[in-house]
């Protein structure tokens, strides 16, 4: 069986040991780097399937590492950061990281993030041009051909902009999408930098989709970062 290789970039030995043990016991092959320069050299020599990148490293800035790797590789990068580094998360995602984990993180969260990122990168790499299968989660179904959204069979009527937002999040389900990623996808590269229009649309979307918009089950807010749509059931 082919094992996926995870490169863990982390300067705190206890976190590194814990993460490696967990991943090895779940069938991954693991390598560790404790500095940024070691990370860059292992990223190219090892060709890992995924990289877990601690943003606070002794030698290089995490952003620099992401940008360097992105010049030659699309390998999924999950950023690991402390709770206080919210702005760093957004910068890292916009620089090309795929997702993030906040320390301290649980095992199930770690494994779910890795599975989601691997799945997305495989989809991108296979690039067979086939349109995506319908998205399904908790009774919500999106047919991307017909541009139909139903909940338990009942049609949901969205405006074209609202549909674009929901379809983009659904096609990236399980992954956090930053406000600017959504804005760029829906309104294009000249979108306003103010995300008020997105928040207004999201409030309307939630009124239409969610039973209780204050406690969403389909589209979650990642405070200060963006939105994450519930994972497609086919992927769970
Ligand atoms: Ca650190």
PDB file of C-alpha atoms and ligand atoms in Angstrom:
ATOM      1  CA  UNK A   1       0.000   0.000   0.000  1.00  0.00           C
ATOM      2  CA  UNK A   2       1.263   3.445  -0.870  1.00  0.00           C
ATOM      3  CA  UNK A   3       1.921   5.490   2.239  1.00  0.00           C
ATOM      4  CA  UNK A   4       1.667   9.275   2.131  1.00  0.00           C
ATOM      5  CA  UNK A   5       4.748  11.131   3.336  1.00  0.00           C
ATOM      6  CA  UNK A   6       4.234  14.024   5.740  1.00  0.00           C
ATOM      7  CA  UNK A   7       7.003  16.544   6.366  1.00  0.00           C
ATOM      8  CA  UNK A   8       6.605  18.044   9.835  1.00  0.00           C
ATOM      9  CA  UNK A   9       8.344  21.392  10.229  1.00  0.00           C
ATOM     10  CA  UNK A  10       8.409  22.191  13.929  1.00  0.00           C
ATOM     11  CA  UNK A  11      11.100  23.434  16.305  1.00  0.00           C
ATOM     12  CA  UNK A  12       9.389  22.277  19.493  1.00  0.00           C
ATOM     13  CA  UNK A  13      10.518  18.725  20.005  1.00  0.00           C
ATOM     14  CA  UNK A  14       7.544  17.625  22.122  1.00  0.00           C
ATOM     15  CA  UNK A  15       5.021  18.746  19.481  1.00  0.00           C
ATOM     16  CA  UNK A  16       7.089  17.181  16.749  1.00  0.00           C
ATOM     17  CA  UNK A  17       7.318  13.850  18.601  1.00  0.00           C
ATOM     18  CA  UNK A  18       3.614  13.792  19.401  1.00  0.00           C
ATOM     19  CA  UNK A  19       2.617  14.630  15.835  1.00  0.00           C
ATOM     20  CA  UNK A  20       4.979  12.052  14.309  1.00  0.00           C
ATOM     21  CA  UNK A  21       3.796   9.274  16.608  1.00  0.00           C
ATOM     22  CA  UNK A  22       0.179  10.077  15.819  1.00  0.00           C
ATOM     23  CA  UNK A  23       0.715  10.146  12.070  1.00  0.00           C
ATOM     24  CA  UNK A  24       2.849   7.005  11.984  1.00  0.00           C
ATOM     25  CA  UNK A  25       0.192   5.117  13.949  1.00  0.00           C
ATOM     26  CA  UNK A  26      -2.347   6.227  11.314  1.00  0.00           C
ATOM     27  CA  UNK A  27      -0.335   4.866   8.428  1.00  0.00           C
ATOM     28  CA  UNK A  28       1.683   7.884   7.307  1.00  0.00           C
ATOM     29  CA  UNK A  29       5.393   8.040   6.628  1.00  0.00           C
ATOM     30  CA  UNK A  30       6.924  10.978   8.522  1.00  0.00           C
ATOM     31  CA  UNK A  31      10.010  13.189   8.320  1.00  0.00           C
ATOM     32  CA  UNK A  32      10.832  16.092  10.598  1.00  0.00           C
ATOM     33  CA  UNK A  33      12.631  19.388  10.121  1.00  0.00           C
ATOM     34  CA  UNK A  34      13.308  21.735  13.023  1.00  0.00           C
ATOM     35  CA  UNK A  35      14.437  24.765  11.034  1.00  0.00           C
ATOM     36  CA  UNK A  36      13.275  26.579   7.914  1.00  0.00           C
ATOM     37  CA  UNK A  37      16.371  25.826   5.910  1.00  0.00           C
ATOM     38  CA  UNK A  38      16.133  22.140   6.757  1.00  0.00           C
ATOM     39  CA  UNK A  39      12.465  22.301   5.719  1.00  0.00           C
ATOM     40  CA  UNK A  40      13.335  23.764   2.314  1.00  0.00           C
ATOM     41  CA  UNK A  41      15.985  21.169   1.625  1.00  0.00           C
ATOM     42  CA  UNK A  42      13.757  18.249   2.735  1.00  0.00           C
ATOM     43  CA  UNK A  43      10.801  19.643   0.772  1.00  0.00           C
ATOM     44  CA  UNK A  44      12.810  19.312  -2.405  1.00  0.00           C
ATOM     45  CA  UNK A  45      14.779  16.125  -1.670  1.00  0.00           C
ATOM     46  CA  UNK A  46      11.913  14.180  -0.114  1.00  0.00           C
ATOM     47  CA  UNK A  47       8.998  15.372  -2.280  1.00  0.00           C
ATOM     48  CA  UNK A  48       6.522  14.952   0.600  1.00  0.00           C
ATOM     49  CA  UNK A  49       2.805  14.570  -0.122  1.00  0.00           C
ATOM     50  CA  UNK A  50       1.978  17.187   2.468  1.00  0.00           C
ATOM     51  CA  UNK A  51       3.808  19.658   4.721  1.00  0.00           C
ATOM     52  CA  UNK A  52       2.807  20.691   8.241  1.00  0.00           C
ATOM     53  CA  UNK A  53       4.503  24.030   8.758  1.00  0.00           C
ATOM     54  CA  UNK A  54       4.950  25.728  12.114  1.00  0.00           C
ATOM     55  CA  UNK A  55       5.003  29.483  11.446  1.00  0.00           C
ATOM     56  CA  UNK A  56       7.277  30.312  14.384  1.00  0.00           C
ATOM     57  CA  UNK A  57      10.677  28.931  13.420  1.00  0.00           C
ATOM     58  CA  UNK A  58      14.079  30.057  14.686  1.00  0.00           C
ATOM     59  CA  UNK A  59      15.698  30.891  11.350  1.00  0.00           C
ATOM     60  CA  UNK A  60      13.267  31.670   8.514  1.00  0.00           C
ATOM     61  CA  UNK A  61       9.903  33.388   8.390  1.00  0.00           C
ATOM     62  CA  UNK A  62       7.091  30.921   7.637  1.00  0.00           C
ATOM     63  CA  UNK A  63       5.769  33.188   4.868  1.00  0.00           C
ATOM     64  CA  UNK A  64       9.145  33.040   3.142  1.00  0.00           C
ATOM     65  CA  UNK A  65       9.123  29.248   3.269  1.00  0.00           C
ATOM     66  CA  UNK A  66       5.643  29.071   1.709  1.00  0.00           C
ATOM     67  CA  UNK A  67       6.577  31.502  -1.056  1.00  0.00           C
ATOM     68  CA  UNK A  68       9.792  29.628  -1.835  1.00  0.00           C
ATOM     69  CA  UNK A  69       8.072  26.244  -1.993  1.00  0.00           C
ATOM     70  CA  UNK A  70       5.264  27.684  -4.123  1.00  0.00           C
ATOM     71  CA  UNK A  71       7.746  28.728  -6.807  1.00  0.00           C
ATOM     72  CA  UNK A  72       8.229  25.074  -7.728  1.00  0.00           C
ATOM     73  CA  UNK A  73       5.674  22.887  -5.937  1.00  0.00           C
ATOM     74  CA  UNK A  74       1.943  22.694  -5.323  1.00  0.00           C
ATOM     75  CA  UNK A  75       2.381  20.306  -2.377  1.00  0.00           C
ATOM     76  CA  UNK A  76      -0.360  20.954   0.212  1.00  0.00           C
ATOM     77  CA  UNK A  77       0.924  23.055   3.101  1.00  0.00           C
ATOM     78  CA  UNK A  78      -0.967  23.156   6.384  1.00  0.00           C
ATOM     79  CA  UNK A  79       0.183  25.989   8.565  1.00  0.00           C
ATOM     80  CA  UNK A  80       0.387  25.395  12.298  1.00  0.00           C
ATOM     81  CA  UNK A  81       0.248  28.494  14.441  1.00  0.00           C
ATOM     82  CA  UNK A  82      -0.539  29.794  17.889  1.00  0.00           C
ATOM     83  CA  UNK A  83      -3.935  31.289  18.578  1.00  0.00           C
ATOM     84  CA  UNK A  84      -2.461  34.779  18.731  1.00  0.00           C
ATOM     85  CA  UNK A  85      -1.226  34.715  15.128  1.00  0.00           C
ATOM     86  CA  UNK A  86      -4.540  35.318  13.377  1.00  0.00           C
ATOM     87  CA  UNK A  87      -3.168  37.788  10.839  1.00  0.00           C
ATOM     88  CA  UNK A  88      -0.336  35.387  10.064  1.00  0.00           C
ATOM     89  CA  UNK A  89      -2.857  32.684   9.216  1.00  0.00           C
ATOM     90  CA  UNK A  90      -4.542  34.899   6.654  1.00  0.00           C
ATOM     91  CA  UNK A  91      -1.211  35.960   5.175  1.00  0.00           C
ATOM     92  CA  UNK A  92      -0.074  32.337   5.009  1.00  0.00           C
ATOM     93  CA  UNK A  93      -3.285  31.225   3.281  1.00  0.00           C
ATOM     94  CA  UNK A  94      -3.104  34.079   0.811  1.00  0.00           C
ATOM     95  CA  UNK A  95       0.570  33.225   0.167  1.00  0.00           C
ATOM     96  CA  UNK A  96      -0.463  29.739  -0.919  1.00  0.00           C
ATOM     97  CA  UNK A  97      -0.910  27.618   2.209  1.00  0.00           C
ATOM     98  CA  UNK A  98      -3.887  25.255   1.963  1.00  0.00           C
ATOM     99  CA  UNK A  99      -5.202  25.313   5.483  1.00  0.00           C
ATOM    100  CA  UNK A 100      -4.206  25.856   9.072  1.00  0.00           C
ATOM    101  CA  UNK A 101      -4.288  24.255  12.487  1.00  0.00           C
ATOM    102  CA  UNK A 102      -4.284  26.217  15.692  1.00  0.00           C
ATOM    103  CA  UNK A 103      -2.136  24.989  18.575  1.00  0.00           C
ATOM    104  CA  UNK A 104      -2.998  23.076  20.622  1.00  0.00           C
ATOM    105  CA  UNK A 105      -4.784  20.832  18.136  1.00  0.00           C
ATOM    106  CA  UNK A 106      -6.483  17.473  18.618  1.00  0.00           C
ATOM    107  CA  UNK A 107      -5.655  14.272  16.801  1.00  0.00           C
ATOM    108  CA  UNK A 108      -8.952  14.045  14.933  1.00  0.00           C
ATOM    109  CA  UNK A 109      -8.634  17.639  13.756  1.00  0.00           C
ATOM    110  CA  UNK A 110      -5.082  16.999  12.551  1.00  0.00           C
ATOM    111  CA  UNK A 111      -6.098  13.868  10.641  1.00  0.00           C
ATOM    112  CA  UNK A 112      -9.168  15.532   9.110  1.00  0.00           C
ATOM    113  CA  UNK A 113      -7.141  18.532   7.866  1.00  0.00           C
ATOM    114  CA  UNK A 114      -4.544  16.219   6.322  1.00  0.00           C
ATOM    115  CA  UNK A 115      -7.160  14.052   4.603  1.00  0.00           C
ATOM    116  CA  UNK A 116      -8.951  17.095   3.186  1.00  0.00           C
ATOM    117  CA  UNK A 117      -5.765  18.683   1.858  1.00  0.00           C
ATOM    118  CA  UNK A 118      -4.546  15.439   0.298  1.00  0.00           C
ATOM    119  CA  UNK A 119      -7.903  14.922  -1.348  1.00  0.00           C
ATOM    120  CA  UNK A 120      -7.902  18.417  -2.841  1.00  0.00           C
ATOM    121  CA  UNK A 121      -4.359  18.105  -4.124  1.00  0.00           C
ATOM    122  CA  UNK A 122      -5.124  14.724  -5.720  1.00  0.00           C
ATOM    123  CA  UNK A 123      -8.178  16.201  -7.403  1.00  0.00           C
ATOM    124  CA  UNK A 124      -6.127  19.070  -8.755  1.00  0.00           C
ATOM    125  CA  UNK A 125      -3.304  16.797  -9.884  1.00  0.00           C
ATOM    126  CA  UNK A 126      -5.540  14.276 -11.627  1.00  0.00           C
ATOM    127  CA  UNK A 127      -7.105  17.221 -13.513  1.00  0.00           C
ATOM    128  CA  UNK A 128      -9.199  14.923 -15.704  1.00  0.00           C
ATOM    129  CA  UNK A 129     -11.453  17.803 -16.688  1.00  0.00           C
ATOM    130  CA  UNK A 130     -14.548  16.020 -15.415  1.00  0.00           C
ATOM    131  CA  UNK A 131     -16.998  18.358 -13.770  1.00  0.00           C
ATOM    132  CA  UNK A 132     -17.482  17.782 -10.062  1.00  0.00           C
ATOM    133  CA  UNK A 133     -20.090  15.371  -8.764  1.00  0.00           C
ATOM    134  CA  UNK A 134     -22.919  16.931  -6.755  1.00  0.00           C
ATOM    135  CA  UNK A 135     -22.047  18.231  -3.312  1.00  0.00           C
ATOM    136  CA  UNK A 136     -23.976  16.606  -0.478  1.00  0.00           C
ATOM    137  CA  UNK A 137     -23.926  17.338   3.241  1.00  0.00           C
ATOM    138  CA  UNK A 138     -26.602  17.076   5.895  1.00  0.00           C
ATOM    139  CA  UNK A 139     -29.490  17.099   3.433  1.00  0.00           C
ATOM    140  CA  UNK A 140     -28.084  19.977   1.360  1.00  0.00           C
ATOM    141  CA  UNK A 141     -27.404  19.089  -2.252  1.00  0.00           C
ATOM    142  CA  UNK A 142     -25.787  21.209  -4.950  1.00  0.00           C
ATOM    143  CA  UNK A 143     -25.943  20.131  -8.584  1.00  0.00           C
ATOM    144  CA  UNK A 144     -23.185  22.116 -10.303  1.00  0.00           C
ATOM    145  CA  UNK A 145     -24.528  21.378 -13.815  1.00  0.00           C
ATOM    146  CA  UNK A 146     -28.034  22.560 -13.170  1.00  0.00           C
ATOM    147  CA  UNK A 147     -26.932  25.164 -10.623  1.00  0.00           C
ATOM    148  CA  UNK A 148     -29.582  23.761  -8.352  1.00  0.00           C
ATOM    149  CA  UNK A 149     -29.527  23.874  -4.593  1.00  0.00           C
ATOM    150  CA  UNK A 150     -31.935  21.820  -2.552  1.00  0.00           C
ATOM    151  CA  UNK A 151     -32.310  21.008   1.102  1.00  0.00           C
ATOM    152  CA  UNK A 152     -34.068  17.708   1.703  1.00  0.00           C
ATOM    153  CA  UNK A 153     -35.507  18.006  -1.800  1.00  0.00           C
ATOM    154  CA  UNK A 154     -36.821  21.572  -1.361  1.00  0.00           C
ATOM    155  CA  UNK A 155     -35.431  24.094  -3.844  1.00  0.00           C
ATOM    156  CA  UNK A 156     -33.454  26.985  -2.348  1.00  0.00           C
ATOM    157  CA  UNK A 157     -33.504  30.215  -4.323  1.00  0.00           C
ATOM    158  CA  UNK A 158     -30.226  32.084  -4.305  1.00  0.00           C
ATOM    159  CA  UNK A 159     -29.181  35.153  -6.286  1.00  0.00           C
ATOM    160  CA  UNK A 160     -26.400  34.533  -8.848  1.00  0.00           C
ATOM    161  CA  UNK A 161     -23.815  36.073  -6.510  1.00  0.00           C
ATOM    162  CA  UNK A 162     -25.019  34.013  -3.561  1.00  0.00           C
ATOM    163  CA  UNK A 163     -24.855  30.893  -5.712  1.00  0.00           C
ATOM    164  CA  UNK A 164     -21.279  31.653  -6.776  1.00  0.00           C
ATOM    165  CA  UNK A 165     -20.204  32.056  -3.163  1.00  0.00           C
ATOM    166  CA  UNK A 166     -21.843  28.815  -2.047  1.00  0.00           C
ATOM    167  CA  UNK A 167     -20.595  26.843  -5.074  1.00  0.00           C
ATOM    168  CA  UNK A 168     -17.024  28.052  -4.532  1.00  0.00           C
ATOM    169  CA  UNK A 169     -17.101  27.065  -0.861  1.00  0.00           C
ATOM    170  CA  UNK A 170     -18.715  23.705  -1.680  1.00  0.00           C
ATOM    171  CA  UNK A 171     -16.100  22.910  -4.311  1.00  0.00           C
ATOM    172  CA  UNK A 172     -13.509  23.519  -1.598  1.00  0.00           C
ATOM    173  CA  UNK A 173     -15.507  21.871   1.171  1.00  0.00           C
ATOM    174  CA  UNK A 174     -13.680  21.090   4.384  1.00  0.00           C
ATOM    175  CA  UNK A 175     -11.065  23.731   3.641  1.00  0.00           C
ATOM    176  CA  UNK A 176     -10.957  27.244   5.004  1.00  0.00           C
ATOM    177  CA  UNK A 177     -11.278  29.878   2.280  1.00  0.00           C
ATOM    178  CA  UNK A 178     -10.066  33.356   3.200  1.00  0.00           C
ATOM    179  CA  UNK A 179     -12.315  36.370   2.664  1.00  0.00           C
ATOM    180  CA  UNK A 180     -10.035  37.583  -0.109  1.00  0.00           C
ATOM    181  CA  UNK A 181     -10.024  34.174  -1.840  1.00  0.00           C
ATOM    182  CA  UNK A 182     -13.842  34.212  -1.930  1.00  0.00           C
ATOM    183  CA  UNK A 183     -13.938  37.871  -2.987  1.00  0.00           C
ATOM    184  CA  UNK A 184     -11.465  37.241  -5.827  1.00  0.00           C
ATOM    185  CA  UNK A 185     -13.328  34.190  -7.026  1.00  0.00           C
ATOM    186  CA  UNK A 186     -16.725  35.865  -7.053  1.00  0.00           C
ATOM    187  CA  UNK A 187     -16.010  39.524  -7.862  1.00  0.00           C
ATOM    188  CA  UNK A 188     -12.697  39.062  -9.673  1.00  0.00           C
ATOM    189  CA  UNK A 189      -9.271  40.564  -9.087  1.00  0.00           C
ATOM    190  CA  UNK A 190     -10.603  44.097  -8.805  1.00  0.00           C
ATOM    191  CA  UNK A 191     -12.851  43.258  -5.904  1.00  0.00           C
ATOM    192  CA  UNK A 192     -12.960  45.828  -3.152  1.00  0.00           C
ATOM    193  CA  UNK A 193     -10.640  45.013  -0.305  1.00  0.00           C
ATOM    194  CA  UNK A 194     -13.446  45.693   2.161  1.00  0.00           C
ATOM    195  CA  UNK A 195     -15.283  42.408   2.712  1.00  0.00           C
ATOM    196  CA  UNK A 196     -18.551  44.025   3.846  1.00  0.00           C
ATOM    197  CA  UNK A 197     -20.344  42.997   0.644  1.00  0.00           C
ATOM    198  CA  UNK A 198     -19.296  39.391   1.268  1.00  0.00           C
ATOM    199  CA  UNK A 199     -20.558  39.474   4.841  1.00  0.00           C
ATOM    200  CA  UNK A 200     -23.884  40.945   3.697  1.00  0.00           C
ATOM    201  CA  UNK A 201     -24.271  38.183   1.117  1.00  0.00           C
ATOM    202  CA  UNK A 202     -23.295  35.533   3.649  1.00  0.00           C
ATOM    203  CA  UNK A 203     -25.964  36.782   6.062  1.00  0.00           C
ATOM    204  CA  UNK A 204     -28.560  36.374   3.294  1.00  0.00           C
ATOM    205  CA  UNK A 205     -27.213  32.943   2.339  1.00  0.00           C
ATOM    206  CA  UNK A 206     -27.459  31.780   5.929  1.00  0.00           C
ATOM    207  CA  UNK A 207     -31.019  33.048   6.233  1.00  0.00           C
ATOM    208  CA  UNK A 208     -31.886  30.859   3.243  1.00  0.00           C
ATOM    209  CA  UNK A 209     -29.828  27.766   4.108  1.00  0.00           C
ATOM    210  CA  UNK A 210     -29.570  27.507   7.834  1.00  0.00           C
ATOM    211  CA  UNK A 211     -32.352  26.656  10.244  1.00  0.00           C
ATOM    212  CA  UNK A 212     -30.633  28.834  12.812  1.00  0.00           C
ATOM    213  CA  UNK A 213     -28.307  31.327  11.070  1.00  0.00           C
ATOM    214  CA  UNK A 214     -26.547  32.046  14.383  1.00  0.00           C
ATOM    215  CA  UNK A 215     -25.579  28.370  14.668  1.00  0.00           C
ATOM    216  CA  UNK A 216     -24.783  27.351  11.110  1.00  0.00           C
ATOM    217  CA  UNK A 217     -24.387  23.706  10.155  1.00  0.00           C
ATOM    218  CA  UNK A 218     -23.405  24.211   6.488  1.00  0.00           C
ATOM    219  CA  UNK A 219     -21.075  27.207   6.312  1.00  0.00           C
ATOM    220  CA  UNK A 220     -18.902  28.006   9.311  1.00  0.00           C
ATOM    221  CA  UNK A 221     -17.141  31.271  10.056  1.00  0.00           C
ATOM    222  CA  UNK A 222     -13.445  31.084  10.897  1.00  0.00           C
ATOM    223  CA  UNK A 223     -13.214  34.315  12.835  1.00  0.00           C
ATOM    224  CA  UNK A 224     -10.878  36.850  11.253  1.00  0.00           C
ATOM    225  CA  UNK A 225      -9.940  34.414   8.476  1.00  0.00           C
ATOM    226  CA  UNK A 226     -12.831  33.327   6.258  1.00  0.00           C
ATOM    227  CA  UNK A 227     -15.367  30.529   5.783  1.00  0.00           C
ATOM    228  CA  UNK A 228     -15.279  26.743   5.804  1.00  0.00           C
ATOM    229  CA  UNK A 229     -18.082  24.669   4.304  1.00  0.00           C
ATOM    230  CA  UNK A 230     -19.092  21.326   5.825  1.00  0.00           C
ATOM    231  CA  UNK A 231     -17.220  18.457   4.206  1.00  0.00           C
ATOM    232  CA  UNK A 232     -18.871  16.733   1.274  1.00  0.00           C
ATOM    233  CA  UNK A 233     -20.331  13.468   2.584  1.00  0.00           C
ATOM    234  CA  UNK A 234     -18.623  11.513  -0.178  1.00  0.00           C
ATOM    235  CA  UNK A 235     -15.306  12.486   1.400  1.00  0.00           C
ATOM    236  CA  UNK A 236     -16.043  11.510   4.973  1.00  0.00           C
TER     237      UNK A 236
HETATM  238 CA1  LIG B   1       7.704  27.165  16.916  1.00  0.00          CA
END
